[in-house]
Amino acid sequence: MADGLRRLINSESCRILQEKLEHWHKDYHINSCDQNLNQCCEIIEMNSLIQGQLFTILNQTAREGGHYAGVETIKSRLLPWLGTCFSSTASGKPFETSLSLIQDSLEKERQLREFASTRNHELQQLEKDLNSTRLQLSLVQQDLKASQAQEESALRNLDRLNDYEQQVQILKDEVAILGAQKSVLQSRLARSRSPSPRPCRSRSPSPLPLRSCSPGRARLTNAARHARLVACFSDIYAQERLDAQTLLRTYIDDLEMVQRIIYVAAVESFHAAKMAYRQFKMRVRKTVSLTYSGPESLEDIVLDYIVRHEDLYDVQASVNEVIHAMNINPKISFPPEVDFIMISSLIRELCRVAFSMQTLVPPLDIAFGADGELFNESKYRRSYDSDFTAPLVVYHVWPALMENDSVIVKGEAVSKRGALWSRRSRSRSRSRSRSMSPNLCHSASPSCTLLPRSRSPSPIRSGSPSKWAYSVHNASWFSN
């Protein structure tokens, strides 16, 4: 600013302008119009040069004062003066427009300053909120870490509790195994009729100790489950079988047909349960083999899984298969107004017991029986109305329970002399049809009656001596 002002002083433009004005004033009346106009334009040009230098000095001065310095002075002195000067001219509209534009720019600049101030205030507030949020987030992270630590501690405690429960269950299973072994040893001791031979000491060296592998749950509980399932099989014979027999006798008068129906239901139940067990075991083995790793054998893991999840067995599907197989069996018939589904409770219990028996090591199964086979005293007992001197079996009442080749529970069969061949001849002449009830044959001809009523009274009739003898004989059969 000082350099510009110094140059303006040194140029003496103002003095020359003053001299020109004085000279024009002296010669104004002498000069022509063109000469006066030329003098005026010359003075205006010189004045514009001086004004240009002054505005340059004004800009430099305002710049030295800062961004907002001198604004009030410009508004109070320069702008009104410019407005007065420009409005006095003939063409004053462009100057008024320039003035309004300057005022608009100043107003916009003021608004921008206010907006910047507002934004700065908002940014400060947002920064405060952000700091508060960060503090809350850090507190939440600390709480989350504490919660995770508590959860991990709770999981560790839960794992220890599960280990304790598993150990308690193993101990209970061992106690049950010892109890079952004790009962088996006591029963064997009671059934033994000859003194046990004195054990002779072996002089051969003891074999090397084998590597001990911890057995799974299925093997630990095998003896207990074996005893329980054998007892369930005997209970089904003593209770559910008699209930089904009583129910069937309300529709079928022929006792032999009723007992045949129950025997076929037992055989088909074991067959359906074994098929379901094989399929279930294949699915479990296929699934477990994908992620199998560990010292235990794959078969033990599969068996343990099946024992723990026997409730996944679809027993209703097996019941449906058994009823379907009974409907197409040529040895039994049923009145057309009813269905074999009426004994589904017996079939259901047989399927469940048969499925569980497949999880034993070794598994339990029923013996194969055929009409006309040689009667085996070690496998069956004779029914109360049998001929005890007959060598052949006419039909079976209940299957025998087997473990490999050993009989665990005896079955029941009917043996009579000459009755087998007469029944075979009648079965060839009579085709099985559900529209023909066995009761019709019984009422049509006395020769169709399988057993004489005078010789073999029904055990279902209450108060008859035969029923008492039948119950006593059943009790002695289970004791053996």
Tab-separated table of C-alpha atoms in Angstrom:
chain	number	residue	atom	x	y	z
A	1	MET	CA	0.000	0.000	0.000
A	2	ALA	CA	2.786	2.401	0.887
A	3	ASP	CA	4.540	1.784	-2.468
A	4	GLY	CA	1.375	2.485	-4.458
A	5	LEU	CA	0.684	5.683	-2.525
A	6	ARG	CA	4.280	6.836	-3.020
A	7	ARG	CA	4.065	6.218	-6.749
A	8	LEU	CA	0.794	8.203	-6.902
A	9	ILE	CA	2.448	11.164	-5.128
A	10	ASN	CA	5.564	11.062	-7.259
A	11	SER	CA	3.533	10.987	-10.494
A	12	GLU	CA	1.946	14.400	-9.650
A	13	SER	CA	-1.219	13.286	-11.419
A	14	CYS	CA	-3.409	15.246	-9.064
A	15	ARG	CA	-1.452	18.479	-9.657
A	16	ILE	CA	-1.601	18.058	-13.411
A	17	LEU	CA	-5.332	17.303	-13.168
A	18	GLN	CA	-5.781	20.539	-11.197
A	19	GLU	CA	-3.834	22.565	-13.753
A	20	LYS	CA	-5.885	21.145	-16.619
A	21	LEU	CA	-9.090	21.985	-14.798
A	22	GLU	CA	-7.925	25.601	-14.276
A	23	HIS	CA	-6.792	25.950	-17.866
A	24	TRP	CA	-10.132	24.518	-19.149
A	25	HIS	CA	-12.024	26.929	-16.910
A	26	LYS	CA	-10.168	29.997	-18.383
A	27	ASP	CA	-10.668	28.936	-22.003
A	28	TYR	CA	-14.171	27.369	-21.663
A	29	HIS	CA	-16.005	30.325	-23.299
A	30	ILE	CA	-13.378	30.728	-25.981
A	31	ASN	CA	-13.188	27.071	-27.015
A	32	SER	CA	-15.581	25.475	-29.353
A	33	CYS	CA	-17.883	22.613	-28.319
A	34	ASP	CA	-15.542	19.959	-29.651
A	35	GLN	CA	-12.592	21.507	-27.852
A	36	ASN	CA	-14.523	21.581	-24.532
A	37	LEU	CA	-15.569	17.941	-25.006
A	38	ASN	CA	-12.014	16.941	-25.753
A	39	GLN	CA	-10.802	18.759	-22.634
A	40	CYS	CA	-13.490	17.015	-20.532
A	41	CYS	CA	-12.653	13.556	-21.896
A	42	GLU	CA	-8.963	14.167	-21.241
A	43	ILE	CA	-9.713	15.185	-17.654
A	44	ILE	CA	-12.002	12.128	-17.214
A	45	GLU	CA	-9.309	9.791	-18.547
A	46	MET	CA	-6.747	11.274	-16.158
A	47	ASN	CA	-9.267	11.088	-13.296
A	48	SER	CA	-9.978	7.419	-14.102
A	49	LEU	CA	-6.260	6.668	-13.950
A	50	ILE	CA	-6.063	8.322	-10.539
A	51	GLN	CA	-9.195	6.447	-9.378
A	52	GLY	CA	-7.753	3.195	-10.635
A	53	GLN	CA	-4.614	3.752	-8.588
A	54	LEU	CA	-6.735	4.724	-5.569
A	55	PHE	CA	-8.861	1.562	-5.857
A	56	THR	CA	-5.660	-0.491	-6.108
A	57	ILE	CA	-4.439	1.169	-2.900
A	58	LEU	CA	-7.916	0.448	-1.382
A	59	ASN	CA	-7.651	-3.269	-2.229
A	60	GLN	CA	-4.154	-3.549	-0.837
A	61	THR	CA	-5.185	-1.739	2.330
A	62	ALA	CA	-8.230	-3.970	2.833
A	63	ARG	CA	-6.130	-7.097	2.165
A	64	GLU	CA	-3.599	-6.044	4.761
A	65	GLY	CA	-6.365	-5.616	7.335
A	66	GLY	CA	-7.579	-9.193	7.041
A	67	HIS	CA	-10.481	-11.083	5.500
A	68	TYR	CA	-13.260	-9.093	7.182
A	69	ALA	CA	-11.385	-5.840	7.986
A	70	GLY	CA	-12.772	-2.515	6.673
A	71	VAL	CA	-16.153	-3.963	5.778
A	72	GLU	CA	-18.077	-1.451	7.869
A	73	THR	CA	-16.145	1.495	6.392
A	74	ILE	CA	-16.788	0.323	2.861
A	75	LYS	CA	-20.481	-0.132	3.635
A	76	SER	CA	-20.871	3.228	5.396
A	77	ARG	CA	-18.780	5.497	3.137
A	78	LEU	CA	-17.771	3.936	-0.189
A	79	LEU	CA	-21.012	2.258	-1.184
A	80	PRO	CA	-23.263	5.295	-0.445
A	81	TRP	CA	-20.847	7.558	-2.296
A	82	LEU	CA	-20.717	5.226	-5.265
A	83	GLY	CA	-24.497	5.032	-5.253
A	84	THR	CA	-24.829	8.836	-5.181
A	85	CYS	CA	-22.273	9.324	-7.923
A	86	PHE	CA	-23.660	6.662	-10.215
A	87	SER	CA	-27.303	7.637	-9.675
A	88	SER	CA	-26.600	11.195	-10.801
A	89	THR	CA	-25.570	10.055	-14.256
A	90	ALA	CA	-27.990	9.605	-17.104
A	91	SER	CA	-27.312	5.904	-17.500
A	92	GLY	CA	-27.536	4.989	-13.823
A	93	LYS	CA	-29.204	1.506	-14.086
A	94	PRO	CA	-26.035	-0.505	-14.667
A	95	PHE	CA	-24.463	1.111	-11.631
A	96	GLU	CA	-27.531	0.406	-9.520
A	97	THR	CA	-27.332	-3.185	-10.713
A	98	SER	CA	-23.678	-3.350	-9.753
A	99	LEU	CA	-24.540	-1.933	-6.339
A	100	SER	CA	-27.266	-4.510	-5.786
A	101	LEU	CA	-24.892	-7.249	-6.855
A	102	ILE	CA	-22.317	-6.005	-4.387
A	103	GLN	CA	-24.935	-5.913	-1.635
A	104	ASP	CA	-26.098	-9.403	-2.567
A	105	SER	CA	-22.573	-10.682	-2.493
A	106	LEU	CA	-22.035	-9.114	0.904
A	107	GLU	CA	-25.295	-10.625	2.174
A	108	LYS	CA	-24.340	-14.028	0.818
A	109	GLU	CA	-20.940	-13.680	2.418
A	110	ARG	CA	-22.623	-12.895	5.717
A	111	GLN	CA	-24.900	-15.896	5.337
A	112	LEU	CA	-21.914	-18.050	4.520
A	113	ARG	CA	-20.189	-16.847	7.650
A	114	GLU	CA	-23.270	-17.657	9.706
A	115	PHE	CA	-23.611	-21.046	8.021
A	116	ALA	CA	-19.923	-21.791	8.626
A	117	SER	CA	-20.351	-20.808	12.264
A	118	THR	CA	-23.424	-23.048	12.559
A	119	ARG	CA	-21.625	-25.926	10.899
A	120	ASN	CA	-18.647	-25.494	13.185
A	121	HIS	CA	-20.983	-25.623	16.157
A	122	GLU	CA	-22.688	-28.739	14.786
A	123	LEU	CA	-19.329	-30.382	14.090
A	124	GLN	CA	-18.240	-29.683	17.637
A	125	GLN	CA	-21.491	-31.171	18.936
A	126	LEU	CA	-21.092	-34.232	16.698
A	127	GLU	CA	-17.537	-34.657	17.904
A	128	LYS	CA	-18.783	-34.552	21.494
A	129	ASP	CA	-21.485	-37.119	20.687
A	130	LEU	CA	-18.917	-39.287	18.922
A	131	ASN	CA	-16.627	-39.196	21.919
A	132	SER	CA	-19.561	-40.111	24.173
A	133	THR	CA	-20.520	-42.966	21.847
A	134	ARG	CA	-16.945	-44.230	21.824
A	135	LEU	CA	-16.924	-44.183	25.597
A	136	GLN	CA	-20.198	-46.125	25.727
A	137	LEU	CA	-18.868	-48.581	23.153
A	138	SER	CA	-15.766	-49.198	25.223
A	139	LEU	CA	-17.955	-49.807	28.281
A	140	VAL	CA	-20.143	-52.227	26.299
A	141	GLN	CA	-17.036	-54.047	25.048
A	142	GLN	CA	-15.800	-54.381	28.596
A	143	ASP	CA	-19.191	-55.744	29.688
A	144	LEU	CA	-19.153	-58.136	26.724
A	145	LYS	CA	-15.713	-59.408	27.660
A	146	ALA	CA	-16.877	-59.912	31.227
A	147	SER	CA	-19.994	-61.752	29.994
A	148	GLN	CA	-17.890	-63.942	27.712
A	149	ALA	CA	-15.608	-64.775	30.589
A	150	GLN	CA	-18.613	-65.687	32.743
A	151	GLU	CA	-20.085	-67.781	29.921
A	152	GLU	CA	-16.826	-69.638	29.402
A	153	SER	CA	-16.649	-70.279	33.126
A	154	ALA	CA	-20.259	-71.523	33.094
A	155	LEU	CA	-19.522	-73.802	30.126
A	156	ARG	CA	-16.517	-75.234	31.887
A	157	ASN	CA	-18.641	-75.864	34.959
A	158	LEU	CA	-21.318	-77.452	32.739
A	159	ASP	CA	-18.716	-79.697	31.114
A	160	ARG	CA	-17.492	-80.784	34.527
A	161	LEU	CA	-21.098	-81.402	35.594
A	162	ASN	CA	-21.686	-83.498	32.474
A	163	ASP	CA	-18.521	-85.457	33.228
A	164	TYR	CA	-19.738	-86.060	36.771
A	165	GLU	CA	-23.170	-87.145	35.500
A	166	GLN	CA	-21.536	-89.467	32.982
A	167	GLN	CA	-19.364	-90.990	35.674
A	168	VAL	CA	-22.402	-91.418	37.919
A	169	GLN	CA	-24.295	-93.047	35.045
A	170	ILE	CA	-21.361	-95.368	34.355
A	171	LEU	CA	-21.289	-96.338	38.013
A	172	LYS	CA	-25.044	-96.963	37.966
A	173	ASP	CA	-24.638	-99.098	34.845
A	174	GLU	CA	-21.850	-101.049	36.472
A	175	VAL	CA	-24.035	-101.604	39.533
A	176	ALA	CA	-26.871	-102.773	37.253
A	177	ILE	CA	-24.468	-105.071	35.403
A	178	LEU	CA	-23.202	-106.536	38.656
A	179	GLY	CA	-26.779	-106.991	39.841
A	180	ALA	CA	-27.756	-108.718	36.599
A	181	GLN	CA	-24.671	-110.925	36.737
A	182	LYS	CA	-25.485	-111.760	40.328
A	183	SER	CA	-29.046	-112.728	39.431
A	184	VAL	CA	-27.828	-114.821	36.497
A	185	LEU	CA	-25.283	-116.597	38.682
A	186	GLN	CA	-27.905	-117.202	41.368
A	187	SER	CA	-30.363	-118.597	38.832
A	188	ARG	CA	-27.687	-120.840	37.336
A	189	LEU	CA	-26.710	-122.011	40.792
A	190	ALA	CA	-30.318	-122.732	41.651
A	191	ARG	CA	-30.908	-124.660	38.405
A	192	SER	CA	-27.723	-126.620	38.795
A	193	ARG	CA	-28.495	-130.179	39.918
A	194	SER	CA	-24.969	-131.518	40.014
A	195	PRO	CA	-22.108	-130.132	42.057
A	196	SER	CA	-19.727	-128.059	40.035
A	197	PRO	CA	-16.458	-129.802	39.269
A	198	ARG	CA	-13.412	-128.729	41.159
A	199	PRO	CA	-11.457	-126.273	39.086
A	200	CYS	CA	-8.088	-127.538	38.100
A	201	ARG	CA	-5.180	-125.159	38.035
A	202	SER	CA	-3.573	-124.530	34.724
A	203	ARG	CA	0.182	-124.865	34.559
A	204	SER	CA	0.474	-122.961	31.336
A	205	PRO	CA	1.911	-119.491	31.666
A	206	SER	CA	-0.549	-116.636	31.773
A	207	PRO	CA	-0.997	-114.847	28.470
A	208	LEU	CA	0.366	-111.392	27.935
A	209	PRO	CA	-1.955	-108.631	29.109
A	210	LEU	CA	-3.974	-107.195	26.283
A	211	ARG	CA	-4.377	-103.501	25.741
A	212	SER	CA	-7.463	-102.396	27.641
A	213	CYS	CA	-10.019	-100.359	25.737
A	214	SER	CA	-12.795	-98.610	27.611
A	215	PRO	CA	-16.089	-100.181	26.476
A	216	GLY	CA	-18.924	-97.998	25.272
A	217	ARG	CA	-22.265	-97.453	26.951
A	218	ALA	CA	-23.888	-100.241	24.941
A	219	ARG	CA	-21.393	-102.838	26.146
A	220	LEU	CA	-21.447	-101.556	29.715
A	221	THR	CA	-25.228	-101.867	29.895
A	222	ASN	CA	-25.490	-105.037	27.790
A	223	ALA	CA	-26.151	-107.394	30.701
A	224	ALA	CA	-28.717	-105.094	32.314
A	225	ARG	CA	-30.529	-104.515	29.034
A	226	HIS	CA	-30.399	-108.254	28.306
A	227	ALA	CA	-32.155	-109.082	31.574
A	228	ARG	CA	-34.711	-106.296	31.096
A	229	LEU	CA	-35.611	-107.304	27.545
A	230	VAL	CA	-35.975	-110.977	28.461
A	231	ALA	CA	-38.330	-109.943	31.256
A	232	CYS	CA	-40.293	-107.714	28.829
A	233	PHE	CA	-40.625	-110.604	26.371
A	234	SER	CA	-42.005	-112.827	29.148
A	235	ASP	CA	-44.383	-110.063	30.264
A	236	ILE	CA	-45.735	-109.700	26.729
A	237	TYR	CA	-46.447	-113.437	26.668
A	238	ALA	CA	-48.178	-113.323	30.044
A	239	GLN	CA	-50.173	-110.093	29.612
A	240	GLU	CA	-50.436	-108.503	26.116
A	241	ARG	CA	-50.785	-111.902	24.406
A	242	LEU	CA	-53.689	-112.922	26.619
A	243	ASP	CA	-55.343	-109.507	26.140
A	244	ALA	CA	-55.085	-109.865	22.375
A	245	GLN	CA	-56.379	-113.429	22.577
A	246	THR	CA	-59.398	-112.299	24.598
A	247	LEU	CA	-60.107	-109.531	22.090
A	248	LEU	CA	-59.840	-111.864	19.095
A	249	ARG	CA	-62.101	-114.471	20.679
A	250	THR	CA	-64.964	-111.967	20.540
A	251	TYR	CA	-64.812	-112.230	16.721
A	252	ILE	CA	-63.379	-115.735	16.162
A	253	ASP	CA	-64.649	-118.837	17.950
A	254	ASP	CA	-61.792	-121.004	16.680
A	255	LEU	CA	-59.062	-120.940	19.371
A	256	GLU	CA	-56.514	-122.450	16.999
A	257	MET	CA	-56.990	-119.607	14.482
A	258	VAL	CA	-56.683	-117.031	17.258
A	259	GLN	CA	-53.428	-118.553	18.483
A	260	ARG	CA	-52.114	-118.805	14.923
A	261	ILE	CA	-52.864	-115.102	14.365
A	262	ILE	CA	-50.952	-114.144	17.507
A	263	TYR	CA	-47.989	-116.364	16.580
A	264	VAL	CA	-47.813	-114.926	13.054
A	265	ALA	CA	-47.983	-111.418	14.530
A	266	ALA	CA	-44.993	-112.208	16.778
A	267	VAL	CA	-42.945	-113.695	13.916
A	268	GLU	CA	-43.711	-110.820	11.531
A	269	SER	CA	-42.984	-108.249	14.281
A	270	PHE	CA	-39.500	-109.627	14.821
A	271	HIS	CA	-38.908	-109.731	11.069
A	272	ALA	CA	-40.028	-106.110	10.562
A	273	ALA	CA	-38.041	-104.879	13.575
A	274	LYS	CA	-34.860	-106.606	12.373
A	275	MET	CA	-35.226	-105.081	8.911
A	276	ALA	CA	-35.790	-101.629	10.430
A	277	TYR	CA	-32.746	-102.097	12.683
A	278	ARG	CA	-30.515	-102.998	9.723
A	279	GLN	CA	-31.627	-99.927	7.782
A	280	PHE	CA	-31.258	-97.665	10.806
A	281	LYS	CA	-27.777	-99.050	11.517
A	282	MET	CA	-26.691	-98.511	7.910
A	283	ARG	CA	-27.805	-94.880	8.038
A	284	VAL	CA	-26.033	-94.271	11.345
A	285	ARG	CA	-22.820	-95.942	10.114
A	286	LYS	CA	-22.857	-93.879	6.930
A	287	THR	CA	-23.296	-90.646	8.896
A	288	VAL	CA	-20.772	-91.434	11.646
A	289	SER	CA	-18.084	-92.669	9.231
A	290	LEU	CA	-17.863	-89.196	7.668
A	291	THR	CA	-16.549	-87.605	10.891
A	292	TYR	CA	-15.216	-90.693	12.697
A	293	SER	CA	-11.948	-90.316	14.574
A	294	GLY	CA	-10.806	-91.808	17.847
A	295	PRO	CA	-9.553	-94.976	19.514
A	296	GLU	CA	-12.992	-96.623	19.708
A	297	SER	CA	-14.177	-98.883	16.944
A	298	LEU	CA	-16.760	-97.643	14.485
A	299	GLU	CA	-19.170	-100.460	15.383
A	300	ASP	CA	-19.074	-99.519	19.085
A	301	ILE	CA	-19.807	-95.870	18.288
A	302	VAL	CA	-22.695	-96.851	16.013
A	303	LEU	CA	-24.093	-99.242	18.624
A	304	ASP	CA	-23.816	-96.608	21.371
A	305	TYR	CA	-25.662	-94.092	19.216
A	306	ILE	CA	-28.489	-96.552	18.502
A	307	VAL	CA	-28.826	-97.448	22.192
A	308	ARG	CA	-29.001	-93.759	23.152
A	309	HIS	CA	-31.492	-92.901	20.402
A	310	GLU	CA	-33.844	-95.867	20.265
A	311	ASP	CA	-36.728	-93.389	20.341
A	312	LEU	CA	-35.890	-92.496	16.718
A	313	TYR	CA	-37.116	-95.923	15.641
A	314	ASP	CA	-40.298	-95.532	13.553
A	315	VAL	CA	-42.294	-98.273	15.236
A	316	GLN	CA	-45.524	-97.313	13.455
A	317	ALA	CA	-43.963	-98.116	10.071
A	318	SER	CA	-43.058	-101.594	11.354
A	319	VAL	CA	-46.600	-102.067	12.687
A	320	ASN	CA	-47.985	-101.230	9.252
A	321	GLU	CA	-45.605	-103.714	7.616
A	322	VAL	CA	-46.639	-106.449	10.036
A	323	ILE	CA	-50.350	-105.877	9.402
A	324	HIS	CA	-49.743	-105.919	5.647
A	325	ALA	CA	-47.815	-109.206	5.916
A	326	MET	CA	-50.596	-110.733	8.046
A	327	ASN	CA	-53.224	-109.718	5.487
A	328	ILE	CA	-51.499	-111.808	2.798
A	329	ASN	CA	-50.550	-114.758	5.017
A	330	PRO	CA	-52.396	-117.889	3.792
A	331	LYS	CA	-52.374	-119.639	7.197
A	332	ILE	CA	-54.630	-117.159	8.982
A	333	SER	CA	-57.981	-115.542	8.238
A	334	PHE	CA	-60.134	-112.885	9.777
A	335	PRO	CA	-63.763	-111.740	9.518
A	336	PRO	CA	-64.244	-109.087	6.838
A	337	GLU	CA	-65.885	-106.555	9.162
A	338	VAL	CA	-62.762	-106.144	11.324
A	339	ASP	CA	-59.017	-105.807	10.738
A	340	PHE	CA	-55.757	-106.968	12.279
A	341	ILE	CA	-55.166	-103.401	13.432
A	342	MET	CA	-57.207	-104.231	16.512
A	343	ILE	CA	-54.141	-106.057	17.943
A	344	SER	CA	-51.740	-103.254	16.995
A	345	SER	CA	-50.840	-102.670	20.674
A	346	LEU	CA	-49.431	-106.220	20.891
A	347	ILE	CA	-47.583	-105.757	17.591
A	348	ARG	CA	-46.176	-102.410	18.735
A	349	GLU	CA	-44.747	-103.856	21.964
A	350	LEU	CA	-43.257	-106.820	20.101
A	351	CYS	CA	-41.605	-104.532	17.540
A	352	ARG	CA	-40.078	-102.334	20.245
A	353	VAL	CA	-38.696	-105.282	22.196
A	354	ALA	CA	-37.411	-106.953	19.026
A	355	PHE	CA	-35.671	-103.750	17.892
A	356	SER	CA	-33.990	-103.323	21.298
A	357	MET	CA	-32.907	-106.974	21.281
A	358	GLN	CA	-30.892	-106.313	18.120
A	359	THR	CA	-28.691	-103.872	20.093
A	360	LEU	CA	-27.497	-106.649	22.429
A	361	VAL	CA	-24.177	-108.421	21.962
A	362	PRO	CA	-24.984	-111.038	20.803
A	363	PRO	CA	-28.515	-110.116	19.638
A	364	LEU	CA	-31.614	-112.073	20.611
A	365	ASP	CA	-33.997	-113.582	18.093
A	366	ILE	CA	-36.916	-115.988	17.955
A	367	ALA	CA	-36.595	-119.582	16.815
A	368	PHE	CA	-37.829	-120.692	13.415
A	369	GLY	CA	-40.934	-122.823	13.649
A	370	ALA	CA	-42.884	-124.782	11.055
A	371	ASP	CA	-46.056	-126.849	11.289
A	372	GLY	CA	-45.253	-130.531	11.352
A	373	GLU	CA	-41.740	-130.194	12.762
A	374	LEU	CA	-40.461	-132.594	15.383
A	375	PHE	CA	-41.327	-131.404	18.859
A	376	ASN	CA	-38.229	-130.183	20.764
A	377	GLU	CA	-38.524	-130.341	24.542
A	378	SER	CA	-35.600	-127.938	25.038
A	379	LYS	CA	-37.183	-125.282	22.792
A	380	TYR	CA	-40.935	-125.524	23.416
A	381	ARG	CA	-43.348	-126.616	26.063
A	382	ARG	CA	-46.599	-128.293	25.132
A	383	SER	CA	-49.856	-126.415	25.424
A	384	TYR	CA	-52.291	-127.554	28.115
A	385	ASP	CA	-54.612	-129.234	25.569
A	386	SER	CA	-51.837	-131.017	23.655
A	387	ASP	CA	-51.267	-134.731	23.299
A	388	PHE	CA	-48.099	-135.189	25.372
A	389	THR	CA	-47.167	-138.374	23.474
A	390	ALA	CA	-47.437	-136.836	19.996
A	391	PRO	CA	-44.003	-136.374	18.326
A	392	LEU	CA	-44.971	-133.597	15.860
A	393	VAL	CA	-46.049	-129.987	16.278
A	394	VAL	CA	-49.487	-129.112	14.880
A	395	TYR	CA	-49.078	-125.336	15.253
A	396	HIS	CA	-47.183	-122.876	17.419
A	397	VAL	CA	-48.692	-120.660	20.093
A	398	TRP	CA	-45.625	-118.556	20.976
A	399	PRO	CA	-42.057	-118.485	19.589
A	400	ALA	CA	-38.969	-119.432	21.580
A	401	LEU	CA	-36.394	-116.746	22.362
A	402	MET	CA	-32.876	-117.658	21.254
A	403	GLU	CA	-29.364	-116.326	21.816
A	404	ASN	CA	-27.218	-117.824	19.062
A	405	ASP	CA	-28.061	-121.550	19.484
A	406	SER	CA	-29.102	-121.345	23.136
A	407	VAL	CA	-32.697	-121.145	24.276
A	408	ILE	CA	-33.271	-118.221	26.630
A	409	VAL	CA	-37.065	-118.510	26.999
A	410	LYS	CA	-39.077	-121.514	25.850
A	411	GLY	CA	-41.915	-121.137	23.405
A	412	GLU	CA	-45.261	-122.890	23.361
A	413	ALA	CA	-46.586	-125.349	20.789
A	414	VAL	CA	-49.557	-127.703	20.314
A	415	SER	CA	-48.938	-131.356	19.504
A	416	LYS	CA	-51.625	-133.913	18.579
A	417	ARG	CA	-51.627	-137.247	16.836
A	418	GLY	CA	-53.190	-137.329	13.377
A	419	ALA	CA	-54.509	-133.776	13.584
A	420	LEU	CA	-51.775	-132.326	11.369
A	421	TRP	CA	-52.716	-134.284	8.237
A	422	SER	CA	-56.438	-133.593	8.602
A	423	ARG	CA	-55.730	-129.885	8.913
A	424	ARG	CA	-53.499	-129.922	5.854
A	425	SER	CA	-56.207	-131.579	3.776
A	426	ARG	CA	-58.771	-129.025	4.922
A	427	SER	CA	-56.403	-126.115	4.248
A	428	ARG	CA	-55.947	-127.312	0.633
A	429	SER	CA	-59.694	-127.407	0.012
A	430	ARG	CA	-60.359	-124.065	1.649
A	431	SER	CA	-59.000	-120.924	-0.006
A	432	ARG	CA	-58.240	-117.976	2.175
A	433	SER	CA	-60.763	-115.211	1.782
A	434	ARG	CA	-61.472	-112.311	4.083
A	435	SER	CA	-65.114	-112.461	3.070
A	436	MET	CA	-65.473	-115.872	4.732
A	437	SER	CA	-65.228	-115.921	8.512
A	438	PRO	CA	-63.861	-118.975	10.352
A	439	ASN	CA	-67.060	-118.896	12.413
A	440	LEU	CA	-69.080	-119.919	9.330
A	441	CYS	CA	-67.049	-123.078	8.883
A	442	HIS	CA	-67.439	-123.891	12.537
A	443	SER	CA	-71.211	-123.524	12.419
A	444	ALA	CA	-71.614	-125.266	9.072
A	445	SER	CA	-70.033	-128.604	9.906
A	446	PRO	CA	-68.939	-130.190	13.159
A	447	SER	CA	-65.992	-131.718	11.355
A	448	CYS	CA	-64.470	-128.230	10.909
A	449	THR	CA	-64.040	-127.913	14.657
A	450	LEU	CA	-60.319	-128.174	15.314
A	451	LEU	CA	-60.488	-129.251	18.952
A	452	PRO	CA	-63.425	-130.939	20.707
A	453	ARG	CA	-64.945	-128.678	23.334
A	454	SER	CA	-65.406	-131.601	25.754
A	455	ARG	CA	-61.709	-132.379	25.605
A	456	SER	CA	-60.138	-128.945	25.484
A	457	PRO	CA	-62.262	-126.343	27.254
A	458	SER	CA	-61.272	-122.753	26.531
A	459	PRO	CA	-59.034	-121.131	29.162
A	460	ILE	CA	-60.850	-117.836	28.629
A	461	ARG	CA	-64.015	-118.995	30.398
A	462	SER	CA	-63.972	-117.773	33.931
A	463	GLY	CA	-64.304	-120.278	36.736
A	464	SER	CA	-63.313	-123.322	34.696
A	465	PRO	CA	-60.695	-125.684	36.213
A	466	SER	CA	-58.792	-125.671	32.934
A	467	LYS	CA	-58.005	-121.954	33.226
A	468	TRP	CA	-56.533	-122.474	36.706
A	469	ALA	CA	-54.446	-125.376	35.430
A	470	TYR	CA	-53.361	-123.267	32.453
A	471	SER	CA	-52.154	-120.428	34.695
A	472	VAL	CA	-50.292	-122.827	36.987
A	473	HIS	CA	-48.627	-124.422	33.972
A	474	ASN	CA	-47.578	-121.000	32.658
A	475	ALA	CA	-46.044	-120.092	35.995
A	476	SER	CA	-44.029	-123.318	36.073
A	477	TRP	CA	-42.908	-122.699	32.472
A	478	PHE	CA	-41.496	-119.236	33.308
A	479	SER	CA	-39.776	-120.567	36.397
A	480	ASN	CA	-37.991	-123.117	34.228
